Amino acid sequence: MNAMPEISPALSAPPAPRRRKAKAVNGSLIAAIGVVVLLAAWDVSVRYLHTPSYILPSPAAVVHALASGLLVSPASPLGYYIPLWSTLRNAALGFMAGAGLGLVLGSLMAESRVVEKLVMPYAFALQSLPKVAIAPLVVIWFGFGDGSKIAIAALLAFFPVLINSFTGLRATEPERIDLMRALSASRFETYRIVKLPSAAPFIFAGLDMAVVYALLGTIVAEFLGAQQGMGVVITQAESVTDVAGVFAALIILGVVGIVLHALVRRIERRVIHWSRRKI
Amino acid sequence: MNAQASAAPLIAMEGLGKVYEGASGDVRALAGVGLAIRAGEFVSVVGPSGCGKSTLLRLLAGLEPCEEGRLTLADRPVTGLSADVGVVFQAANLLPWMTVAENVALPLRVGTARRGGDPARIAALLQMAGLGEFAARYPYELSGGMQQRAGICRALARDPAILLMDEPFGALDALTRERMNVELQRIWQQSGKTVLLITHSIAEAIFLADRVVVMSARPGRVLADLPVAIPRPRSFDTIVSHPAYAALAREVRGLLNAEGALE
Ligand SMILES: Nc1ncnc2c1ncn2[C@@H]1O[C@H](COP(=O)(O)OP(=O)(O)O)[C@@H](O)[C@H]1O
Ligand SMILES: [Mg+2]
């Protein structure tokens, strides 16, 4: 039960401008109530329905597992910190590679019909492949080290940024493009000064998805074999039917996902400062 | 009439036409438009909705290629975009991520005419438009009238000889609009620019112009070219009591009604 106060602050929205404060408070209140209800239902079902711990561990067991992973020295090989760092680093590198490539290719597609016709079919073909099926191939190509983790994270982060930047850039108001044309601006000037900022809300929506996908991709790659990472923590716990340990690791990943999402939203609000009010 | 107005036309159109090719067939927007505008003149264009007014302006600005008829600026055929033309768009069309000063300085920062910010010129333009205190504000912090004034400043940034305006005050309330008209008259008298103003307000057209050009329904051509013999500076208080005003307004309205589409 004491896990609850640690989770609820992460669930609340990032600080909103003052005039929206009342709404934000209610939002986190609702989220907190949801967590309490969920934990209570969980506890009751384990306690009174006598669910075996290898199917559903008790909240107390999960909290214990969390504590034993978190309340240790960051350098301890038994804690979450070393594997979490490994997973986050690979996810971040994969995110940067995938999102970067997605933005560049999405921009080229938006600027050129030829590139669009050339790339779009492959992009959609790639996206419709089940990633879980490609993952073992990627491991064969890139090995069991960090390379395959980064590659799969990049693969998953790529598509949402590609499609969103392409769509966003193409959606630039024609009046704004006319303005730049009337000023005989170069193509790159129009891209940089008008199209990119116009597409920023789309691009950030893509980045928001991509950051979570990159984390997901890294974990999936770690399942297939790795020396380190939260995926390894999960498979190890599974191998000894430590269901509470699996739950604890999943909770950590869930919280990390929420924090990453909040981080992207915060950066977005910084960058797109003008969208607070549309003109 | 403005002092700078001279005999040779700065803008000349002859048999100007335009056809838009669309998926559901071609649309003829303009047919045989003939019009000559002298340097320093202020010409208003009125016409039924969809008659090709914006198309005419886009041709002049070089935003659409001239494929039918002749169109010259200072005796040179218009082949593309010209740095000597400033365009004021229908909605102010400011970039929301730039401050007012950055928006106004945009024409100095891009294109082949690029020459760096020139902050003194931008400050002077904003001052003239009464936006001096709003230089560092963002467009969403400005009223509609202020946004459109910033749009006009931006069009003037390169000090073009010609100013093209496409229904610039259409979105403003009547009172703000009249105030903007008075300011535009002042800016025009100070700068001596050649202005082509597209509008659907007969009062605005007459108040500002040396000549009111009335266009026919689509495909657009020039129905009438009416001089406005009312002395300047004009004010809305006095112009309505001028005998020429009422007669002209009646004539323009009659022409537009005959075209079956008064907005
Ligand atoms: N890019 C375009 N493609 C096809 N048709 C167009 C395009 N732009 C304008 N038109 C058509 O040309 C006609 C004239 O349009 P426009 O010049 O915008 O008229 P106005 O400004 O007088 O209202 C209209 O019937 C419009 O539908
Ligand atoms: Mg129009």
PDB file of C-alpha atoms in Angstrom, chain B residues 32-256:
ATOM      1  CA  GLY B  32      -9.243  39.709 -70.876  1.00  0.00           C
ATOM      2  CA  VAL B  33      -8.433  41.981 -67.970  1.00  0.00           C
ATOM      3  CA  GLY B  34      -7.064  45.332 -69.078  1.00  0.00           C
ATOM      4  CA  LEU B  35      -5.881  47.814 -66.493  1.00  0.00           C
ATOM      5  CA  ALA B  36      -3.090  50.362 -66.155  1.00  0.00           C
ATOM      6  CA  ILE B  37      -1.916  51.767 -62.838  1.00  0.00           C
ATOM      7  CA  ARG B  38       0.434  54.722 -62.593  1.00  0.00           C
ATOM      8  CA  ALA B  39       3.168  55.049 -60.010  1.00  0.00           C
ATOM      9  CA  GLY B  40       1.865  56.484 -56.777  1.00  0.00           C
ATOM     10  CA  GLU B  41      -1.758  55.706 -57.578  1.00  0.00           C
ATOM     11  CA  PHE B  42      -4.145  54.061 -55.147  1.00  0.00           C
ATOM     12  CA  VAL B  43      -6.535  51.721 -56.952  1.00  0.00           C
ATOM     13  CA  SER B  44      -9.343  49.763 -55.287  1.00  0.00           C
ATOM     14  CA  VAL B  45     -10.800  46.658 -56.901  1.00  0.00           C
ATOM     15  CA  VAL B  46     -14.317  45.494 -56.062  1.00  0.00           C
ATOM     16  CA  GLY B  47     -16.216  42.615 -57.570  1.00  0.00           C
ATOM     17  CA  PRO B  48     -18.520  39.709 -56.803  1.00  0.00           C
ATOM     18  CA  SER B  49     -17.150  36.915 -54.678  1.00  0.00           C
ATOM     19  CA  GLY B  50     -15.167  34.374 -56.707  1.00  0.00           C
ATOM     20  CA  CYS B  51     -14.730  36.702 -59.680  1.00  0.00           C
ATOM     21  CA  GLY B  52     -10.959  36.355 -59.672  1.00  0.00           C
ATOM     22  CA  LYS B  53      -9.801  39.308 -57.553  1.00  0.00           C
ATOM     23  CA  SER B  54      -7.349  37.227 -55.536  1.00  0.00           C
ATOM     24  CA  THR B  55      -6.183  35.570 -58.745  1.00  0.00           C
ATOM     25  CA  LEU B  56      -5.415  38.993 -60.208  1.00  0.00           C
ATOM     26  CA  LEU B  57      -3.378  39.872 -57.140  1.00  0.00           C
ATOM     27  CA  ARG B  58      -1.517  36.553 -57.213  1.00  0.00           C
ATOM     28  CA  LEU B  59      -0.586  37.138 -60.851  1.00  0.00           C
ATOM     29  CA  LEU B  60       0.734  40.609 -59.974  1.00  0.00           C
ATOM     30  CA  ALA B  61       2.702  39.219 -57.048  1.00  0.00           C
ATOM     31  CA  GLY B  62       4.217  36.523 -59.243  1.00  0.00           C
ATOM     32  CA  LEU B  63       2.623  33.781 -57.139  1.00  0.00           C
ATOM     33  CA  GLU B  64       0.817  32.450 -60.236  1.00  0.00           C
ATOM     34  CA  PRO B  65       2.493  32.300 -63.633  1.00  0.00           C
ATOM     35  CA  CYS B  66       1.139  34.661 -66.291  1.00  0.00           C
ATOM     36  CA  GLU B  67       0.215  32.386 -69.187  1.00  0.00           C
ATOM     37  CA  GLU B  68      -2.373  34.453 -71.011  1.00  0.00           C
ATOM     38  CA  GLY B  69      -2.136  38.104 -71.968  1.00  0.00           C
ATOM     39  CA  ARG B  70       0.464  40.646 -70.984  1.00  0.00           C
ATOM     40  CA  LEU B  71       1.453  41.812 -67.530  1.00  0.00           C
ATOM     41  CA  THR B  72       4.283  44.290 -66.995  1.00  0.00           C
ATOM     42  CA  LEU B  73       5.791  46.025 -63.984  1.00  0.00           C
ATOM     43  CA  ALA B  74       7.732  49.146 -64.996  1.00  0.00           C
ATOM     44  CA  ASP B  75       7.673  47.934 -68.619  1.00  0.00           C
ATOM     45  CA  ARG B  76       9.206  44.564 -67.730  1.00  0.00           C
ATOM     46  CA  PRO B  77       7.096  41.422 -68.087  1.00  0.00           C
ATOM     47  CA  VAL B  78       6.330  39.766 -64.757  1.00  0.00           C
ATOM     48  CA  THR B  79       8.090  36.420 -64.902  1.00  0.00           C
ATOM     49  CA  GLY B  80       8.249  35.608 -61.233  1.00  0.00           C
ATOM     50  CA  LEU B  81       8.475  37.149 -57.836  1.00  0.00           C
ATOM     51  CA  SER B  82       9.650  40.691 -57.466  1.00  0.00           C
ATOM     52  CA  ALA B  83      11.297  42.298 -54.470  1.00  0.00           C
ATOM     53  CA  ASP B  84       9.579  45.535 -55.460  1.00  0.00           C
ATOM     54  CA  VAL B  85       6.170  44.158 -54.486  1.00  0.00           C
ATOM     55  CA  GLY B  86       4.865  43.835 -50.941  1.00  0.00           C
ATOM     56  CA  VAL B  87       1.826  41.671 -50.270  1.00  0.00           C
ATOM     57  CA  VAL B  88      -0.644  42.115 -47.419  1.00  0.00           C
ATOM     58  CA  PHE B  89      -2.656  38.955 -46.957  1.00  0.00           C
ATOM     59  CA  GLN B  90      -6.301  38.509 -46.091  1.00  0.00           C
ATOM     60  CA  ALA B  91      -5.768  37.220 -42.578  1.00  0.00           C
ATOM     61  CA  ALA B  92      -2.744  39.018 -41.131  1.00  0.00           C
ATOM     62  CA  ASN B  93      -0.857  35.764 -41.692  1.00  0.00           C
ATOM     63  CA  LEU B  94       1.745  36.493 -39.029  1.00  0.00           C
ATOM     64  CA  LEU B  95       3.923  33.617 -37.862  1.00  0.00           C
ATOM     65  CA  PRO B  96       2.757  32.866 -34.298  1.00  0.00           C
ATOM     66  CA  TRP B  97       6.199  31.704 -33.099  1.00  0.00           C
ATOM     67  CA  MET B  98       7.824  35.032 -33.887  1.00  0.00           C
ATOM     68  CA  THR B  99       7.483  38.318 -32.062  1.00  0.00           C
ATOM     69  CA  VAL B 100       5.902  41.244 -33.858  1.00  0.00           C
ATOM     70  CA  ALA B 101       9.334  42.709 -34.607  1.00  0.00           C
ATOM     71  CA  GLU B 102      10.626  39.374 -35.918  1.00  0.00           C
ATOM     72  CA  ASN B 103       7.570  39.032 -38.148  1.00  0.00           C
ATOM     73  CA  VAL B 104       8.047  42.502 -39.562  1.00  0.00           C
ATOM     74  CA  ALA B 105      11.780  41.857 -40.088  1.00  0.00           C
ATOM     75  CA  LEU B 106      11.157  38.564 -41.910  1.00  0.00           C
ATOM     76  CA  PRO B 107      11.392  40.061 -45.437  1.00  0.00           C
ATOM     77  CA  LEU B 108      14.853  41.369 -44.586  1.00  0.00           C
ATOM     78  CA  ARG B 109      16.052  37.966 -43.390  1.00  0.00           C
ATOM     79  CA  VAL B 110      15.095  35.729 -46.306  1.00  0.00           C
ATOM     80  CA  GLY B 111      15.359  35.486 -50.058  1.00  0.00           C
ATOM     81  CA  THR B 112      17.801  37.041 -52.461  1.00  0.00           C
ATOM     82  CA  ALA B 113      17.055  40.496 -51.049  1.00  0.00           C
ATOM     83  CA  ARG B 114      18.333  39.366 -47.668  1.00  0.00           C
ATOM     84  CA  ARG B 115      20.217  42.072 -45.830  1.00  0.00           C
ATOM     85  CA  GLY B 116      20.097  41.276 -42.132  1.00  0.00           C
ATOM     86  CA  GLY B 117      17.663  42.666 -39.608  1.00  0.00           C
ATOM     87  CA  ASP B 118      18.086  46.463 -39.844  1.00  0.00           C
ATOM     88  CA  PRO B 119      16.520  47.002 -36.402  1.00  0.00           C
ATOM     89  CA  ALA B 120      16.277  50.773 -36.803  1.00  0.00           C
ATOM     90  CA  ARG B 121      14.068  50.435 -39.877  1.00  0.00           C
ATOM     91  CA  ILE B 122      11.857  47.847 -38.165  1.00  0.00           C
ATOM     92  CA  ALA B 123      11.498  50.076 -35.114  1.00  0.00           C
ATOM     93  CA  ALA B 124      10.574  53.039 -37.314  1.00  0.00           C
ATOM     94  CA  LEU B 125       7.955  51.000 -39.183  1.00  0.00           C
ATOM     95  CA  LEU B 126       6.403  49.730 -35.950  1.00  0.00           C
ATOM     96  CA  GLN B 127       6.416  53.256 -34.545  1.00  0.00           C
ATOM     97  CA  MET B 128       4.625  54.550 -37.626  1.00  0.00           C
ATOM     98  CA  ALA B 129       1.959  51.856 -37.249  1.00  0.00           C
ATOM     99  CA  GLY B 130       1.536  52.606 -33.541  1.00  0.00           C
ATOM    100  CA  LEU B 131       3.014  49.248 -32.584  1.00  0.00           C
ATOM    101  CA  GLY B 132       6.213  50.553 -30.982  1.00  0.00           C
ATOM    102  CA  GLU B 133       5.386  49.118 -27.574  1.00  0.00           C
ATOM    103  CA  PHE B 134       4.391  45.760 -29.000  1.00  0.00           C
ATOM    104  CA  ALA B 135       7.638  44.902 -30.795  1.00  0.00           C
ATOM    105  CA  ALA B 136       8.515  42.121 -28.365  1.00  0.00           C
ATOM    106  CA  ARG B 137       4.981  40.727 -28.083  1.00  0.00           C
ATOM    107  CA  TYR B 138       3.676  37.671 -29.873  1.00  0.00           C
ATOM    108  CA  PRO B 139       0.844  37.898 -32.423  1.00  0.00           C
ATOM    109  CA  TYR B 140      -1.678  36.196 -30.126  1.00  0.00           C
ATOM    110  CA  GLU B 141      -1.224  39.065 -27.682  1.00  0.00           C
ATOM    111  CA  LEU B 142      -2.440  41.564 -30.306  1.00  0.00           C
ATOM    112  CA  SER B 143      -5.934  42.513 -31.425  1.00  0.00           C
ATOM    113  CA  GLY B 144      -7.007  41.744 -34.983  1.00  0.00           C
ATOM    114  CA  GLY B 145      -6.440  45.334 -36.056  1.00  0.00           C
ATOM    115  CA  MET B 146      -2.954  45.414 -34.556  1.00  0.00           C
ATOM    116  CA  GLN B 147      -2.092  42.119 -36.230  1.00  0.00           C
ATOM    117  CA  GLN B 148      -3.132  43.498 -39.597  1.00  0.00           C
ATOM    118  CA  ARG B 149      -1.092  46.659 -38.999  1.00  0.00           C
ATOM    119  CA  ALA B 150       1.906  44.433 -38.302  1.00  0.00           C
ATOM    120  CA  GLY B 151       1.117  42.622 -41.558  1.00  0.00           C
ATOM    121  CA  ILE B 152       1.238  45.942 -43.394  1.00  0.00           C
ATOM    122  CA  CYS B 153       4.552  46.820 -41.707  1.00  0.00           C
ATOM    123  CA  ARG B 154       5.944  43.501 -42.883  1.00  0.00           C
ATOM    124  CA  ALA B 155       4.841  44.222 -46.449  1.00  0.00           C
ATOM    125  CA  LEU B 156       6.607  47.591 -46.226  1.00  0.00           C
ATOM    126  CA  ALA B 157       9.837  46.211 -44.730  1.00  0.00           C
ATOM    127  CA  ARG B 158      11.681  46.006 -48.047  1.00  0.00           C
ATOM    128  CA  ASP B 159      10.351  49.409 -49.009  1.00  0.00           C
ATOM    129  CA  PRO B 160       8.685  48.045 -52.155  1.00  0.00           C
ATOM    130  CA  ALA B 161       7.330  50.430 -54.774  1.00  0.00           C
ATOM    131  CA  ILE B 162       4.095  48.463 -54.992  1.00  0.00           C
ATOM    132  CA  LEU B 163       1.783  47.306 -52.231  1.00  0.00           C
ATOM    133  CA  LEU B 164      -0.805  44.633 -53.020  1.00  0.00           C
ATOM    134  CA  MET B 165      -3.560  44.092 -50.468  1.00  0.00           C
ATOM    135  CA  ASP B 166      -6.149  41.319 -50.612  1.00  0.00           C
ATOM    136  CA  GLU B 167      -9.168  42.196 -48.446  1.00  0.00           C
ATOM    137  CA  PRO B 168      -6.828  43.114 -45.597  1.00  0.00           C
ATOM    138  CA  PHE B 169      -9.505  44.439 -43.259  1.00  0.00           C
ATOM    139  CA  GLY B 170     -12.293  41.973 -44.032  1.00  0.00           C
ATOM    140  CA  ALA B 171     -12.070  40.283 -40.651  1.00  0.00           C
ATOM    141  CA  LEU B 172     -12.182  43.491 -38.600  1.00  0.00           C
ATOM    142  CA  ASP B 173     -15.185  45.133 -36.997  1.00  0.00           C
ATOM    143  CA  ALA B 174     -16.595  48.226 -38.724  1.00  0.00           C
ATOM    144  CA  LEU B 175     -15.087  50.777 -36.347  1.00  0.00           C
ATOM    145  CA  THR B 176     -11.582  49.264 -36.351  1.00  0.00           C
ATOM    146  CA  ARG B 177     -11.837  48.999 -40.098  1.00  0.00           C
ATOM    147  CA  GLU B 178     -12.553  52.712 -40.523  1.00  0.00           C
ATOM    148  CA  ARG B 179      -9.635  53.547 -38.274  1.00  0.00           C
ATOM    149  CA  MET B 180      -7.377  51.251 -40.316  1.00  0.00           C
ATOM    150  CA  ASN B 181      -8.571  52.933 -43.503  1.00  0.00           C
ATOM    151  CA  VAL B 182      -7.615  56.336 -42.141  1.00  0.00           C
ATOM    152  CA  GLU B 183      -4.190  55.010 -41.137  1.00  0.00           C
ATOM    153  CA  LEU B 184      -3.643  53.347 -44.483  1.00  0.00           C
ATOM    154  CA  GLN B 185      -4.461  56.631 -46.209  1.00  0.00           C
ATOM    155  CA  ARG B 186      -1.863  58.349 -44.043  1.00  0.00           C
ATOM    156  CA  ILE B 187       0.772  55.655 -44.699  1.00  0.00           C
ATOM    157  CA  TRP B 188       0.112  55.828 -48.415  1.00  0.00           C
ATOM    158  CA  GLN B 189       0.316  59.648 -48.491  1.00  0.00           C
ATOM    159  CA  GLN B 190       3.586  59.557 -46.535  1.00  0.00           C
ATOM    160  CA  SER B 191       5.230  56.791 -48.537  1.00  0.00           C
ATOM    161  CA  GLY B 192       4.040  57.543 -52.047  1.00  0.00           C
ATOM    162  CA  LYS B 193       3.641  53.857 -52.832  1.00  0.00           C
ATOM    163  CA  THR B 194       1.499  52.434 -55.574  1.00  0.00           C
ATOM    164  CA  VAL B 195      -1.320  50.485 -53.946  1.00  0.00           C
ATOM    165  CA  LEU B 196      -3.773  47.941 -55.316  1.00  0.00           C
ATOM    166  CA  LEU B 197      -6.421  47.196 -52.717  1.00  0.00           C
ATOM    167  CA  ILE B 198      -8.932  44.401 -53.118  1.00  0.00           C
ATOM    168  CA  THR B 199     -11.994  44.875 -50.973  1.00  0.00           C
ATOM    169  CA  HIS B 200     -15.656  43.998 -50.798  1.00  0.00           C
ATOM    170  CA  SER B 201     -16.562  47.200 -48.986  1.00  0.00           C
ATOM    171  CA  ILE B 202     -17.741  49.922 -51.348  1.00  0.00           C
ATOM    172  CA  ALA B 203     -17.201  52.574 -48.661  1.00  0.00           C
ATOM    173  CA  GLU B 204     -13.613  51.429 -48.092  1.00  0.00           C
ATOM    174  CA  ALA B 205     -12.929  51.277 -51.821  1.00  0.00           C
ATOM    175  CA  ILE B 206     -14.087  54.840 -52.412  1.00  0.00           C
ATOM    176  CA  PHE B 207     -12.606  56.293 -49.234  1.00  0.00           C
ATOM    177  CA  LEU B 208      -9.083  55.143 -50.066  1.00  0.00           C
ATOM    178  CA  ALA B 209      -8.827  55.107 -53.835  1.00  0.00           C
ATOM    179  CA  ASP B 210      -7.953  57.406 -56.692  1.00  0.00           C
ATOM    180  CA  ARG B 211      -9.843  54.964 -58.908  1.00  0.00           C
ATOM    181  CA  VAL B 212     -12.361  52.232 -58.170  1.00  0.00           C
ATOM    182  CA  VAL B 213     -12.197  49.288 -60.561  1.00  0.00           C
ATOM    183  CA  VAL B 214     -15.366  47.176 -60.700  1.00  0.00           C
ATOM    184  CA  MET B 215     -14.990  43.602 -61.906  1.00  0.00           C
ATOM    185  CA  SER B 216     -17.597  41.360 -63.509  1.00  0.00           C
ATOM    186  CA  ALA B 217     -18.716  37.996 -62.185  1.00  0.00           C
ATOM    187  CA  ARG B 218     -16.472  35.048 -63.105  1.00  0.00           C
ATOM    188  CA  PRO B 219     -14.654  35.012 -65.434  1.00  0.00           C
ATOM    189  CA  GLY B 220     -13.486  38.368 -64.117  1.00  0.00           C
ATOM    190  CA  ARG B 221     -12.895  41.331 -66.395  1.00  0.00           C
ATOM    191  CA  VAL B 222     -12.988  45.072 -65.841  1.00  0.00           C
ATOM    192  CA  LEU B 223     -16.576  46.369 -65.934  1.00  0.00           C
ATOM    193  CA  ALA B 224     -15.832  49.944 -65.005  1.00  0.00           C
ATOM    194  CA  ASP B 225     -12.907  52.105 -63.981  1.00  0.00           C
ATOM    195  CA  LEU B 226     -14.248  55.050 -61.994  1.00  0.00           C
ATOM    196  CA  PRO B 227     -12.154  58.011 -60.828  1.00  0.00           C
ATOM    197  CA  VAL B 228     -12.791  59.273 -57.301  1.00  0.00           C
ATOM    198  CA  ALA B 229     -12.821  63.070 -57.459  1.00  0.00           C
ATOM    199  CA  ILE B 230     -12.815  63.708 -53.737  1.00  0.00           C
ATOM    200  CA  PRO B 231     -10.010  65.835 -52.246  1.00  0.00           C
ATOM    201  CA  ARG B 232      -7.568  64.402 -49.692  1.00  0.00           C
ATOM    202  CA  PRO B 233      -7.006  63.924 -46.881  1.00  0.00           C
ATOM    203  CA  ARG B 234     -10.435  62.378 -46.560  1.00  0.00           C
ATOM    204  CA  SER B 235     -12.289  61.516 -43.404  1.00  0.00           C
ATOM    205  CA  PHE B 236     -15.334  59.332 -42.948  1.00  0.00           C
ATOM    206  CA  ASP B 237     -17.181  62.252 -41.317  1.00  0.00           C
ATOM    207  CA  THR B 238     -16.934  64.490 -44.358  1.00  0.00           C
ATOM    208  CA  ILE B 239     -16.764  62.020 -47.234  1.00  0.00           C
ATOM    209  CA  VAL B 240     -20.343  60.768 -46.855  1.00  0.00           C
ATOM    210  CA  SER B 241     -21.685  64.298 -47.330  1.00  0.00           C
ATOM    211  CA  HIS B 242     -19.605  64.849 -50.470  1.00  0.00           C
ATOM    212  CA  PRO B 243     -21.932  64.754 -53.499  1.00  0.00           C
ATOM    213  CA  ALA B 244     -19.448  62.696 -55.557  1.00  0.00           C
ATOM    214  CA  TYR B 245     -19.371  60.002 -52.870  1.00  0.00           C
ATOM    215  CA  ALA B 246     -23.063  59.168 -52.959  1.00  0.00           C
ATOM    216  CA  ALA B 247     -23.167  59.171 -56.751  1.00  0.00           C
ATOM    217  CA  LEU B 248     -20.114  56.910 -56.975  1.00  0.00           C
ATOM    218  CA  ALA B 249     -21.362  54.525 -54.315  1.00  0.00           C
ATOM    219  CA  ARG B 250     -24.678  54.267 -56.134  1.00  0.00           C
ATOM    220  CA  GLU B 251     -22.943  53.578 -59.440  1.00  0.00           C
ATOM    221  CA  VAL B 252     -20.679  50.863 -58.004  1.00  0.00           C
ATOM    222  CA  ARG B 253     -23.569  49.232 -56.179  1.00  0.00           C
ATOM    223  CA  GLY B 254     -25.650  49.327 -59.338  1.00  0.00           C
ATOM    224  CA  LEU B 255     -22.900  47.643 -61.347  1.00  0.00           C
ATOM    225  CA  LEU B 256     -22.415  44.935 -58.736  1.00  0.00           C
TER     226      LEU B 256
END
